[in-house]
Coordinates of N, CA and C and ligand atoms in Angstrom, one line a residue:
M1 N -4.2 30.8 114.9 CA -3.7 32.1 114.9 C -3.2 32.2 113.6
P2 N -3.6 33.1 112.7 CA -3.4 33.6 111.2 C -1.6 33.9 111.4
L3 N -1.1 33.4 110.4 CA 0.6 33.6 110.3 C 0.8 35.3 110.3
A4 N -0.1 36.1 109.9 CA 0.3 37.5 109.7 C -0.2 38.0 110.8
A5 N -0.7 37.6 111.9 CA -1.2 38.2 113.2 C 0.2 37.7 114.4
L6 N 0.3 36.5 114.1 CA 1.7 36.0 114.8 C 2.9 36.6 114.6
V7 N 3.0 37.0 113.4 CA 4.4 37.8 113.0 C 4.2 39.3 113.4
Q8 N 2.8 39.7 113.4 CA 2.7 41.2 113.9 C 3.0 40.9 115.3
E9 N 2.7 40.0 116.3 CA 2.7 40.2 117.5 C 4.1 40.0 118.2
I10 N 5.1 39.1 117.5 CA 6.4 39.0 117.7 C 7.1 40.3 117.0
T11 N 6.8 40.7 116.2 CA 7.4 42.1 115.7 C 7.2 43.1 117.2
A12 N 6.1 43.1 117.5 CA 5.6 44.3 118.0 C 6.6 44.2 119.6
I13 N 6.7 43.0 120.0 CA 7.5 42.5 121.1 C 9.0 42.5 121.2
S14 N 9.5 42.3 119.6 CA 10.9 42.4 119.5 C 11.7 43.4 120.0
P15 N 12.7 43.1 120.6 CA 13.8 44.2 120.9 C 13.9 45.1 119.6
A16 N 14.6 46.4 119.8 CA 14.7 47.3 118.9 C 16.0 46.8 117.9
A17 N 16.6 46.1 119.0 CA 18.0 45.8 117.7 C 17.9 44.7 116.8
H18 N 16.8 44.0 116.8 CA 16.7 42.7 116.2 C 15.0 42.1 116.1
L19 N 15.0 41.8 114.7 CA 13.4 40.9 114.8 C 13.6 39.6 115.0
V20 N 12.9 39.0 116.2 CA 12.9 37.9 116.5 C 12.5 37.1 115.3
R21 N 13.1 35.7 115.2 CA 12.8 35.2 114.3 C 11.8 33.8 114.4
L22 N 10.8 33.5 113.8 CA 9.7 33.0 113.9 C 10.1 31.3 113.1
L23 N 10.1 30.5 113.8 CA 10.1 29.0 113.2 C 8.8 28.1 113.6
A24 N 8.2 28.0 112.4 CA 7.0 27.4 112.4 C 6.9 25.7 112.6
V25 N 6.8 25.2 113.6 CA 6.9 23.8 113.7 C 5.8 23.1 113.3
S26 N 6.3 22.3 112.4 CA 5.5 21.6 111.4 C 5.3 19.9 111.9
K27 N 5.8 19.6 112.7 CA 5.9 18.2 113.0 C 4.3 17.6 112.9
L28 N 4.0 16.6 112.3 CA 2.8 15.8 112.2 C 1.8 16.4 111.4
Q29 N 2.2 17.8 110.6 CA 1.5 18.2 109.8 C 1.7 17.7 108.3
P30 N 0.4 17.7 107.5 CA 0.8 17.2 106.4 C 1.5 18.2 105.7
A31 N 2.3 17.9 104.3 CA 3.1 19.1 103.4 C 2.2 20.1 102.7
G32 N 0.9 19.8 102.6 CA 0.0 20.9 102.2 C 0.0 21.9 103.0
A33 N -0.2 21.6 104.3 CA -0.1 22.7 105.5 C 1.1 23.7 105.3
I34 N 2.0 22.7 105.2 CA 3.4 23.7 105.1 C 3.6 24.6 104.0
A35 N 3.1 24.1 102.9 CA 3.1 24.8 101.7 C 2.2 26.1 101.8
A36 N 0.9 25.8 102.4 CA 0.3 26.8 102.7 C 0.9 28.0 103.2
L37 N 1.3 27.7 104.5 CA 2.3 28.8 105.4 C 3.3 29.5 104.3
A38 N 3.9 28.5 103.6 CA 5.1 29.0 102.6 C 4.5 30.1 101.6
G39 N 3.3 29.7 101.0 CA 2.6 30.5 100.3 C 2.6 32.1 100.7
Q40 N 2.1 32.0 102.1 CA 1.7 33.2 103.0 C 3.0 33.9 103.7
G41 N 4.5 33.5 102.9 CA 5.7 34.0 103.4 C 6.3 33.5 104.4
Q42 N 5.8 32.2 105.1 CA 7.1 31.6 105.9 C 8.0 30.9 105.3
R43 N 9.1 31.0 105.9 CA 10.1 30.4 105.1 C 11.0 29.2 106.1
A44 N 11.3 29.6 107.4 CA 11.6 28.4 108.4 C 10.8 27.2 108.9
F45 N 10.9 26.4 108.9 CA 10.0 25.1 109.2 C 10.9 24.0 110.2
G46 N 10.3 23.7 111.3 CA 10.8 22.8 112.4 C 10.1 21.7 112.6
E47 N 11.0 20.3 112.5 CA 10.6 19.3 112.5 C 11.3 18.3 113.7
N48 N 10.5 17.1 114.1 CA 11.0 16.5 115.0 C 11.7 15.3 115.0
Y49 N 11.0 14.6 113.8 CA 11.3 13.0 113.2 C 12.0 13.3 112.0
V50 N 13.6 12.8 111.9 CA 14.0 12.6 110.8 C 13.5 12.2 109.5
Q51 N 13.0 10.8 109.7 CA 12.4 10.0 108.5 C 10.9 11.2 108.1
E52 N 10.1 11.3 108.9 CA 9.2 12.0 108.4 C 9.5 13.5 107.9
A53 N 10.5 14.4 108.3 CA 10.8 15.1 107.7 C 11.4 15.0 106.6
A54 N 12.2 13.9 106.2 CA 12.8 14.1 104.9 C 12.2 13.7 103.8
A55 N 10.7 13.3 103.8 CA 9.9 12.9 103.0 C 9.1 14.3 102.5
K56 N 9.0 15.3 103.6 CA 8.4 16.6 103.4 C 9.4 17.3 102.6
V57 N 10.8 17.4 103.0 CA 11.6 18.2 102.2 C 12.0 17.8 101.1
Q58 N 11.8 16.4 100.7 CA 11.9 16.1 99.2 C 10.7 16.7 98.6
A59 N 9.6 16.7 99.3 CA 8.1 16.9 98.4 C 8.1 18.3 98.2
L60 N 8.9 19.4 99.0 CA 8.6 20.5 98.8 C 9.8 21.3 98.4
A61 N 11.1 20.5 98.2 CA 12.0 21.2 97.6 C 11.9 22.2 96.7
P62 N 11.0 22.3 96.1 CA 10.9 23.2 94.9 C 10.6 24.8 95.6
L63 N 9.9 24.7 96.7 CA 9.5 25.8 97.4 C 11.1 26.4 98.3
G64 N 12.1 25.9 98.0 CA 13.3 26.5 98.8 C 13.3 26.6 100.1
L65 N 12.8 25.9 101.2 CA 12.4 26.3 102.8 C 13.5 25.8 103.2
E66 N 13.6 26.2 104.2 CA 14.8 26.3 105.3 C 14.4 25.4 106.7
W67 N 15.0 24.3 106.7 CA 14.7 23.3 107.7 C 15.6 23.0 108.9
H68 N 14.7 22.8 110.0 CA 15.1 22.8 111.2 C 15.0 21.5 112.1
L69 N 16.0 20.7 112.3 CA 15.6 19.5 113.0 C 15.5 20.0 114.7
I70 N 14.3 20.0 115.4 CA 14.3 20.2 116.8 C 14.1 19.2 117.6
G71 N 14.0 17.6 117.2 CA 13.8 16.6 117.8 C 15.1 16.2 118.2
H72 N 14.9 15.2 119.3 CA 16.1 14.5 119.7 C 16.7 13.7 118.4
L73 N 17.8 13.7 118.1 CA 18.6 13.0 117.3 C 19.5 11.9 117.8
Q74 N 19.1 10.8 117.4 CA 19.7 9.6 117.4 C 20.9 9.4 116.8
S75 N 22.1 8.8 117.0 CA 23.3 8.7 116.3 C 23.0 8.2 114.8
N76 N 22.2 6.7 115.2 CA 22.1 6.2 113.7 C 21.2 7.0 112.5
K77 N 20.5 8.2 113.2 CA 19.9 9.0 112.0 C 20.9 10.5 111.6
A78 N 22.0 10.2 112.2 CA 22.9 11.3 111.9 C 23.1 11.6 110.4
E79 N 23.2 10.7 109.7 CA 23.7 10.6 108.2 C 22.4 11.1 107.6
L80 N 21.3 10.9 107.7 CA 20.2 11.4 107.1 C 19.6 12.8 107.5
A81 N 20.1 13.1 109.0 CA 19.8 14.5 109.3 C 20.8 15.3 108.6
A82 N 22.1 15.0 108.7 CA 23.2 15.7 107.9 C 22.8 16.2 106.5
R83 N 21.8 15.1 106.1 CA 21.7 15.6 104.3 C 20.1 16.2 104.3
T84 N 19.5 16.1 105.2 CA 18.3 16.7 105.1 C 18.0 18.3 105.5
F85 N 18.5 18.6 106.6 CA 18.2 19.5 107.4 C 19.4 20.9 107.1
D86 N 19.0 22.2 107.1 CA 19.8 23.3 107.1 C 20.5 23.5 108.6
W87 N 19.6 23.3 109.4 CA 19.9 23.3 111.0 C 19.7 22.1 111.6
V88 N 20.3 21.7 112.6 CA 20.1 20.9 113.7 C 20.3 21.5 115.1
Q89 N 19.2 21.7 115.8 CA 19.1 22.4 116.7 C 19.3 21.7 118.2
T90 N 19.6 20.5 117.8 CA 19.6 19.5 119.2 C 20.8 18.8 119.3
V91 N 21.7 19.3 119.3 CA 23.0 18.5 119.2 C 23.6 18.8 120.7
D92 N 23.7 17.8 121.3 CA 24.0 17.9 122.8 C 25.1 16.6 123.3
R93 N 25.9 16.0 122.5 CA 27.3 15.3 122.8 C 28.2 15.3 121.9
P94 N 29.1 14.8 122.1 CA 30.4 15.2 121.3 C 30.3 14.1 120.1
K95 N 29.7 12.8 120.1 CA 29.6 11.8 119.4 C 28.6 12.6 117.8
L96 N 27.4 13.0 118.4 CA 26.7 13.8 117.2 C 27.6 14.9 116.3
V97 N 28.2 15.4 117.1 CA 29.3 16.5 116.2 C 30.3 15.9 115.3
T98 N 30.6 14.8 115.6 CA 31.4 14.0 114.8 C 30.7 13.4 113.4
A99 N 29.7 12.8 114.0 CA 28.8 12.2 113.0 C 28.1 13.2 112.0
L100 N 27.6 14.1 112.5 CA 26.9 15.4 111.6 C 28.1 15.6 110.7
A101 N 29.2 16.2 111.3 CA 30.5 16.5 110.4 C 30.6 15.6 109.2
R102 N 30.9 14.6 109.6 CA 31.4 13.5 108.7 C 30.2 13.3 107.6
H103 N 29.1 13.6 107.8 CA 28.0 13.1 107.0 C 27.3 14.3 106.3
R104 N 28.1 15.4 106.5 CA 27.3 16.5 105.8 C 27.8 16.5 104.5
P105 N 27.0 16.5 103.3 CA 27.6 16.2 101.9 C 28.4 17.6 101.5
A106 N 29.5 17.4 100.9 CA 30.5 18.3 100.5 C 29.6 19.1 99.2
G107 N 29.9 20.3 99.3 CA 29.5 20.8 98.3 C 27.9 21.5 98.4
R108 N 27.1 21.1 100.2 CA 26.5 21.9 100.9 C 26.9 22.8 101.6
P109 N 26.2 24.0 101.8 CA 26.9 24.8 102.9 C 27.1 24.1 104.1
P110 N 28.0 24.5 105.1 CA 27.9 23.9 106.4 C 26.7 24.0 107.1
L111 N 26.4 22.7 107.8 CA 25.3 22.5 108.7 C 25.2 23.3 110.0
N112 N 24.2 24.3 109.8 CA 24.1 25.5 111.0 C 23.6 24.3 112.4
V113 N 24.4 24.7 113.2 CA 24.1 23.5 114.8 C 23.9 24.7 116.1
L114 N 22.6 24.3 116.7 CA 22.8 24.9 118.0 C 22.9 23.6 119.0
I115 N 23.4 24.2 120.2 CA 23.8 23.2 121.2 C 22.3 23.2 122.2
Q116 N 21.9 22.1 122.4 CA 20.6 21.8 123.3 C 21.0 21.7 124.6
V117 N 20.4 22.7 125.5 CA 20.9 22.5 126.9 C 19.7 22.2 127.6
N118 N 20.0 21.4 128.6 CA 18.9 21.0 129.7 C 18.9 21.6 130.7
I119 N 18.6 23.1 130.7 CA 18.8 24.1 131.5 C 18.2 24.0 133.1
D120 N 17.2 23.3 133.2 CA 16.5 22.7 134.3 C 16.9 21.6 134.9
D121 N 18.1 20.9 134.2 CA 18.9 20.0 134.8 C 17.6 18.8 135.2
E122 N 16.7 18.5 133.9 CA 15.7 17.3 134.3 C 16.2 15.9 133.9
D123 N 16.0 14.9 134.7 CA 16.3 13.7 134.4 C 15.9 13.1 132.9
S124 N 14.5 13.8 132.7 CA 13.7 13.1 131.6 C 14.3 13.9 130.4
K125 N 14.9 14.6 130.4 CA 15.3 15.6 129.1 C 16.6 15.5 128.6
H126 N 16.5 15.5 127.1 CA 17.7 15.5 126.4 C 18.3 16.9 126.4
G127 N 19.7 16.9 126.0 CA 20.3 18.5 126.1 C 21.6 18.3 127.0
C128 N 22.6 19.0 127.0 CA 23.6 18.9 127.8 C 23.5 19.7 129.1
S129 N 24.3 19.5 130.0 CA 24.2 20.3 131.2 C 24.9 21.9 130.7
P130 N 24.6 22.7 131.4 CA 25.0 24.1 131.3 C 26.7 23.9 131.4
D131 N 27.4 23.1 132.3 CA 28.8 23.0 132.4 C 29.4 22.6 131.1
A132 N 28.5 21.9 130.3 CA 29.2 20.9 129.2 C 29.2 21.8 127.9
V133 N 28.7 23.2 127.9 CA 28.3 24.0 126.6 C 29.7 24.2 126.0
Q134 N 30.7 24.7 126.8 CA 31.9 25.2 126.5 C 32.9 24.1 125.6
A135 N 32.9 22.9 126.3 CA 33.5 22.0 125.3 C 33.0 21.5 124.0
L136 N 31.6 21.6 124.1 CA 30.9 21.1 122.8 C 31.2 22.0 121.8
A137 N 31.2 23.6 122.5 CA 31.2 24.4 121.5 C 32.4 24.4 120.8
A138 N 33.5 24.5 121.5 CA 35.0 24.1 121.0 C 35.2 22.9 119.8
A139 N 34.3 21.6 120.1 CA 34.3 20.6 119.2 C 33.5 20.9 117.9
I140 N 32.4 21.6 117.9 CA 31.7 22.2 117.0 C 32.6 23.0 116.0
A141 N 33.4 23.8 116.8 CA 34.2 25.1 116.3 C 35.3 24.5 115.3
R142 N 35.6 23.4 115.6 CA 36.8 22.6 115.0 C 36.4 21.8 113.7
E143 N 35.2 21.9 113.5 CA 34.6 21.1 112.1 C 34.4 21.9 111.1
P144 N 35.0 22.1 110.1 CA 34.4 23.0 108.8 C 33.2 22.7 108.1
M145 N 32.9 21.3 108.4 CA 31.1 21.4 107.8 C 30.1 21.7 108.7
L146 N 30.3 22.0 109.9 CA 29.6 22.5 110.8 C 29.6 24.2 111.0
C147 N 28.7 24.7 111.4 CA 28.6 26.2 111.6 C 28.0 26.4 113.0
L148 N 28.7 26.9 114.1 CA 28.0 27.0 115.4 C 27.1 28.4 115.5
R149 N 26.1 28.1 115.7 CA 25.1 29.4 115.5 C 24.3 29.6 117.0
G150 N 24.5 28.7 117.8 CA 23.8 29.1 119.4 C 23.4 28.2 120.2
L151 N 22.5 28.6 120.6 CA 22.0 27.4 121.8 C 20.2 27.4 121.6
M152 N 19.9 26.4 122.1 CA 18.2 26.0 122.3 C 17.9 25.3 123.6
T153 N 16.8 25.2 124.1 CA 16.2 24.8 125.2 C 14.9 24.6 125.2
I154 N 14.5 23.7 126.0 CA 12.9 23.4 126.2 C 13.0 23.4 128.0
P155 N 12.7 24.5 128.4 CA 12.8 24.5 129.7 C 11.6 23.6 130.7
A156 N 11.7 23.1 131.8 CA 10.6 22.5 132.4 C 9.6 23.3 132.4
P157 N 8.3 22.8 132.4 CA 7.0 23.4 132.4 C 6.7 23.7 134.0
H158 N 7.4 24.8 134.6 CA 7.0 25.0 135.9 C 5.7 25.9 136.1
P159 N 4.8 25.6 136.7 CA 3.6 26.4 136.7 C 3.9 27.7 137.4
E160 N 4.9 28.1 137.8 CA 5.0 29.7 138.0 C 5.8 30.1 137.2
A161 N 5.4 31.3 136.5 CA 6.0 31.7 135.7 C 7.3 32.3 135.8
E162 N 7.7 32.9 137.2 CA 8.9 33.3 137.7 C 10.1 32.2 137.5
R163 N 9.7 31.1 137.9 CA 10.6 29.7 137.5 C 10.8 29.7 136.0
R164 N 10.1 29.9 135.3 CA 10.1 29.8 133.9 C 11.1 30.8 133.6
R165 N 10.7 32.0 133.6 CA 11.4 33.3 133.4 C 13.2 33.3 133.8
A166 N 13.2 32.5 135.1 CA 14.6 32.4 135.5 C 15.4 31.5 134.5
A167 N 14.8 30.4 134.2 CA 15.4 29.3 133.3 C 15.9 30.3 131.8
F168 N 15.1 30.8 131.3 CA 15.2 31.7 130.2 C 16.3 32.5 130.5
A169 N 16.2 33.6 131.7 CA 17.3 34.1 132.0 C 19.0 33.5 132.0
R170 N 18.9 32.5 132.8 CA 20.0 31.6 132.6 C 20.4 31.2 131.4
M171 N 19.6 30.9 130.5 CA 20.0 30.5 128.9 C 20.5 31.7 128.3
R172 N 20.0 32.9 128.5 CA 20.6 34.1 127.9 C 22.0 34.6 128.5
E173 N 22.5 34.1 129.8 CA 23.8 34.5 130.3 C 24.7 33.4 129.5
L174 N 24.3 32.2 129.2 CA 25.1 31.2 128.6 C 25.0 31.8 127.3
F175 N 24.4 32.2 126.6 CA 24.2 32.5 125.3 C 25.2 34.0 124.9
D176 N 25.2 34.8 126.1 CA 26.0 36.0 125.9 C 27.4 35.7 126.0
A177 N 27.7 34.5 126.9 CA 29.1 34.4 127.0 C 29.6 33.8 125.8
L178 N 28.7 32.7 125.1 CA 29.0 31.9 124.1 C 29.3 32.7 122.9
A179 N 28.5 33.8 122.6 CA 28.6 34.9 121.5 C 30.0 35.7 121.9
G180 N 30.4 35.9 122.8 CA 31.3 36.6 123.1 C 32.8 35.9 122.8
R181 N 32.6 34.7 122.9 CA 34.0 33.8 122.0 C 33.8 33.5 120.7
Y182 N 32.5 33.6 120.2 CA 32.2 32.9 118.5 C 31.4 34.0 118.3
P183 N 32.0 34.7 117.1 CA 31.2 36.0 116.6 C 30.2 35.1 115.6
Q184 N 30.3 34.3 115.2 CA 29.0 33.7 114.3 C 27.8 33.3 115.0
V185 N 27.9 33.3 116.2 CA 26.7 32.8 117.3 C 25.9 34.0 117.4
D186 N 24.7 33.6 116.8 CA 23.6 34.8 116.9 C 22.0 34.2 117.1
T187 N 21.9 33.1 117.9 CA 20.6 32.5 117.9 C 20.7 31.9 119.2
L188 N 19.4 32.3 120.0 CA 19.3 31.6 121.1 C 17.5 31.3 120.9
S189 N 17.5 29.9 120.7 CA 16.1 29.5 120.3 C 15.4 28.6 121.6
M190 N 14.4 29.7 121.8 CA 13.7 29.3 123.0 C 12.2 30.0 123.0
G191 N 11.0 29.1 123.6 CA 9.7 29.9 123.7 C 8.9 28.9 122.5
M192 N 7.9 28.8 123.0 CA 7.0 27.9 122.0 C 5.6 28.5 122.4
S193 N 4.3 27.9 121.5 CA 3.2 28.5 121.7 C 2.6 29.0 123.0
G194 N 3.0 28.6 124.2 CA 2.9 29.0 125.1 C 3.5 30.1 126.0
D195 N 4.4 30.4 125.8 CA 5.5 31.0 126.5 C 6.6 31.8 125.7
F196 N 6.0 32.2 124.2 CA 7.1 32.7 123.4 C 7.2 34.4 123.8
A197 N 6.3 35.0 124.2 CA 6.4 36.0 124.6 C 7.6 36.3 126.0
L198 N 7.5 35.8 126.8 CA 8.1 35.6 127.9 C 9.5 35.1 127.5
A199 N 9.8 34.1 126.7 CA 11.1 34.1 126.2 C 11.7 35.1 125.3
I200 N 11.0 35.8 124.6 CA 11.3 37.0 123.9 C 11.9 38.0 124.8
A201 N 11.0 38.3 126.1 CA 11.2 39.3 127.2 C 12.8 39.0 127.6
E202 N 13.3 37.7 127.8 CA 14.1 37.2 128.3 C 15.5 37.1 127.3
G203 N 15.2 37.5 126.0 CA 16.4 37.5 125.2 C 16.5 36.4 124.0
A204 N 15.3 35.8 123.6 CA 15.1 34.8 122.5 C 15.4 35.6 121.3
T205 N 16.1 35.1 120.4 CA 16.2 35.6 119.0 C 15.3 34.8 117.9
M206 N 14.8 33.6 118.8 CA 14.3 32.8 117.6 C 13.1 31.9 118.6
V207 N 11.8 31.9 118.0 CA 10.8 31.3 118.6 C 10.2 29.9 118.0
R208 N 10.0 29.0 118.7 CA 9.4 27.8 118.0 C 8.1 27.5 118.3
V209 N 7.3 27.9 117.0 CA 5.8 28.0 117.6 C 5.0 26.9 116.6
G210 N 4.8 25.8 117.3 CA 3.6 24.8 116.5 C 2.0 25.1 116.4
T211 N 1.4 24.7 117.7 CA -0.3 24.9 117.7 C -0.6 26.1 117.6
A212 N -0.1 26.9 118.1 CA -0.8 28.6 117.9 C -0.7 28.8 116.5
L213 N -0.1 28.2 115.6 CA -0.1 28.8 114.2 C -0.8 27.9 113.2
F214 N -0.6 26.4 113.6 CA -1.3 25.2 112.7 C -2.7 24.8 113.5
G215 N -2.9 25.1 114.6 CA -4.3 24.4 115.6 C -3.3 23.3 115.8
P216 N -4.0 22.4 116.5 CA -3.6 21.0 117.3 C -3.2 20.2 116.3
R217 N -2.3 19.4 116.6 CA -1.5 18.6 115.9 C -2.3 17.3 115.4
P218 N -2.3 16.7 114.4 CA -2.9 15.5 113.9 C -2.0 14.5 114.6
S219 N -2.8 13.4 115.4 CA -2.1 12.4 115.8 C -1.2 11.6 115.0
P220 N 0.0 10.8 115.5 CA 0.8 10.0 114.3 C 0.1 8.8 114.0
Ligands
PLP1 C1 6.5 20.6 119.2 C2 7.5 21.6 119.8 C3 7.2 22.7 119.6 C4 6.1 23.8 119.7 O1 5.3 23.2 120.4 P1 4.1 24.2 120.6 O2 3.3 24.3 121.9 O3 3.0 23.4 119.3 O4 4.3 25.4 119.9 C5 8.6 23.6 119.7 N1 9.6 23.2 120.4 C6 9.9 21.9 120.4 C7 11.4 21.5 120.7 C8 9.1 20.9 120.0 O5 9.2 19.5 119.9

């Protein structure tokens, strides 16, 4: 789908109060494909693999783009992640909080972070349990080199839309509670190519779209 058509669709279904942000998910896409979208006005890009992203961030630095990590982060990659990204959306344990804070270079703005929530309690998934959000948020808020911006989730791919809707709605409740405690919390990242309209209907403020925008991903 052309960028302009996707932006138009997102704009049409955004709530009156705020425009939902589009994160273009560029994992496995070559730097040229990212530069092409940037030329059409897209600023924010999401990557899953720290090393792959670091090379693209360096190659495209003159474009001044905003980079988000949306893949699972191993602690031993926290240093490179803290130097590479503007946002890390996958913070799900206290060890990452301290590692990212320690390695964020002085002189850069604080690293924006989202807490990844395993909203459907899937064994196979990363993300913290909903019960763990408050403690993690408090730990992030204590770090001057981190800025807590909100929550992120990848719900289970339930075949029934109602189950998926319910998961998004539970995220919205968690998000509203968090935003009530922390004034800088403004981002609820949920919804991908197949379900971004449903996620927006349930309160997403940022959607992460890959294949609908770039077409099928090249294999690694
Ligand atoms: C790959 C990925 C996306 C984008 O998925 P599409 O179905 O290609 O839109 C969004 N979020 C995360 C966390 C991803 O890993």
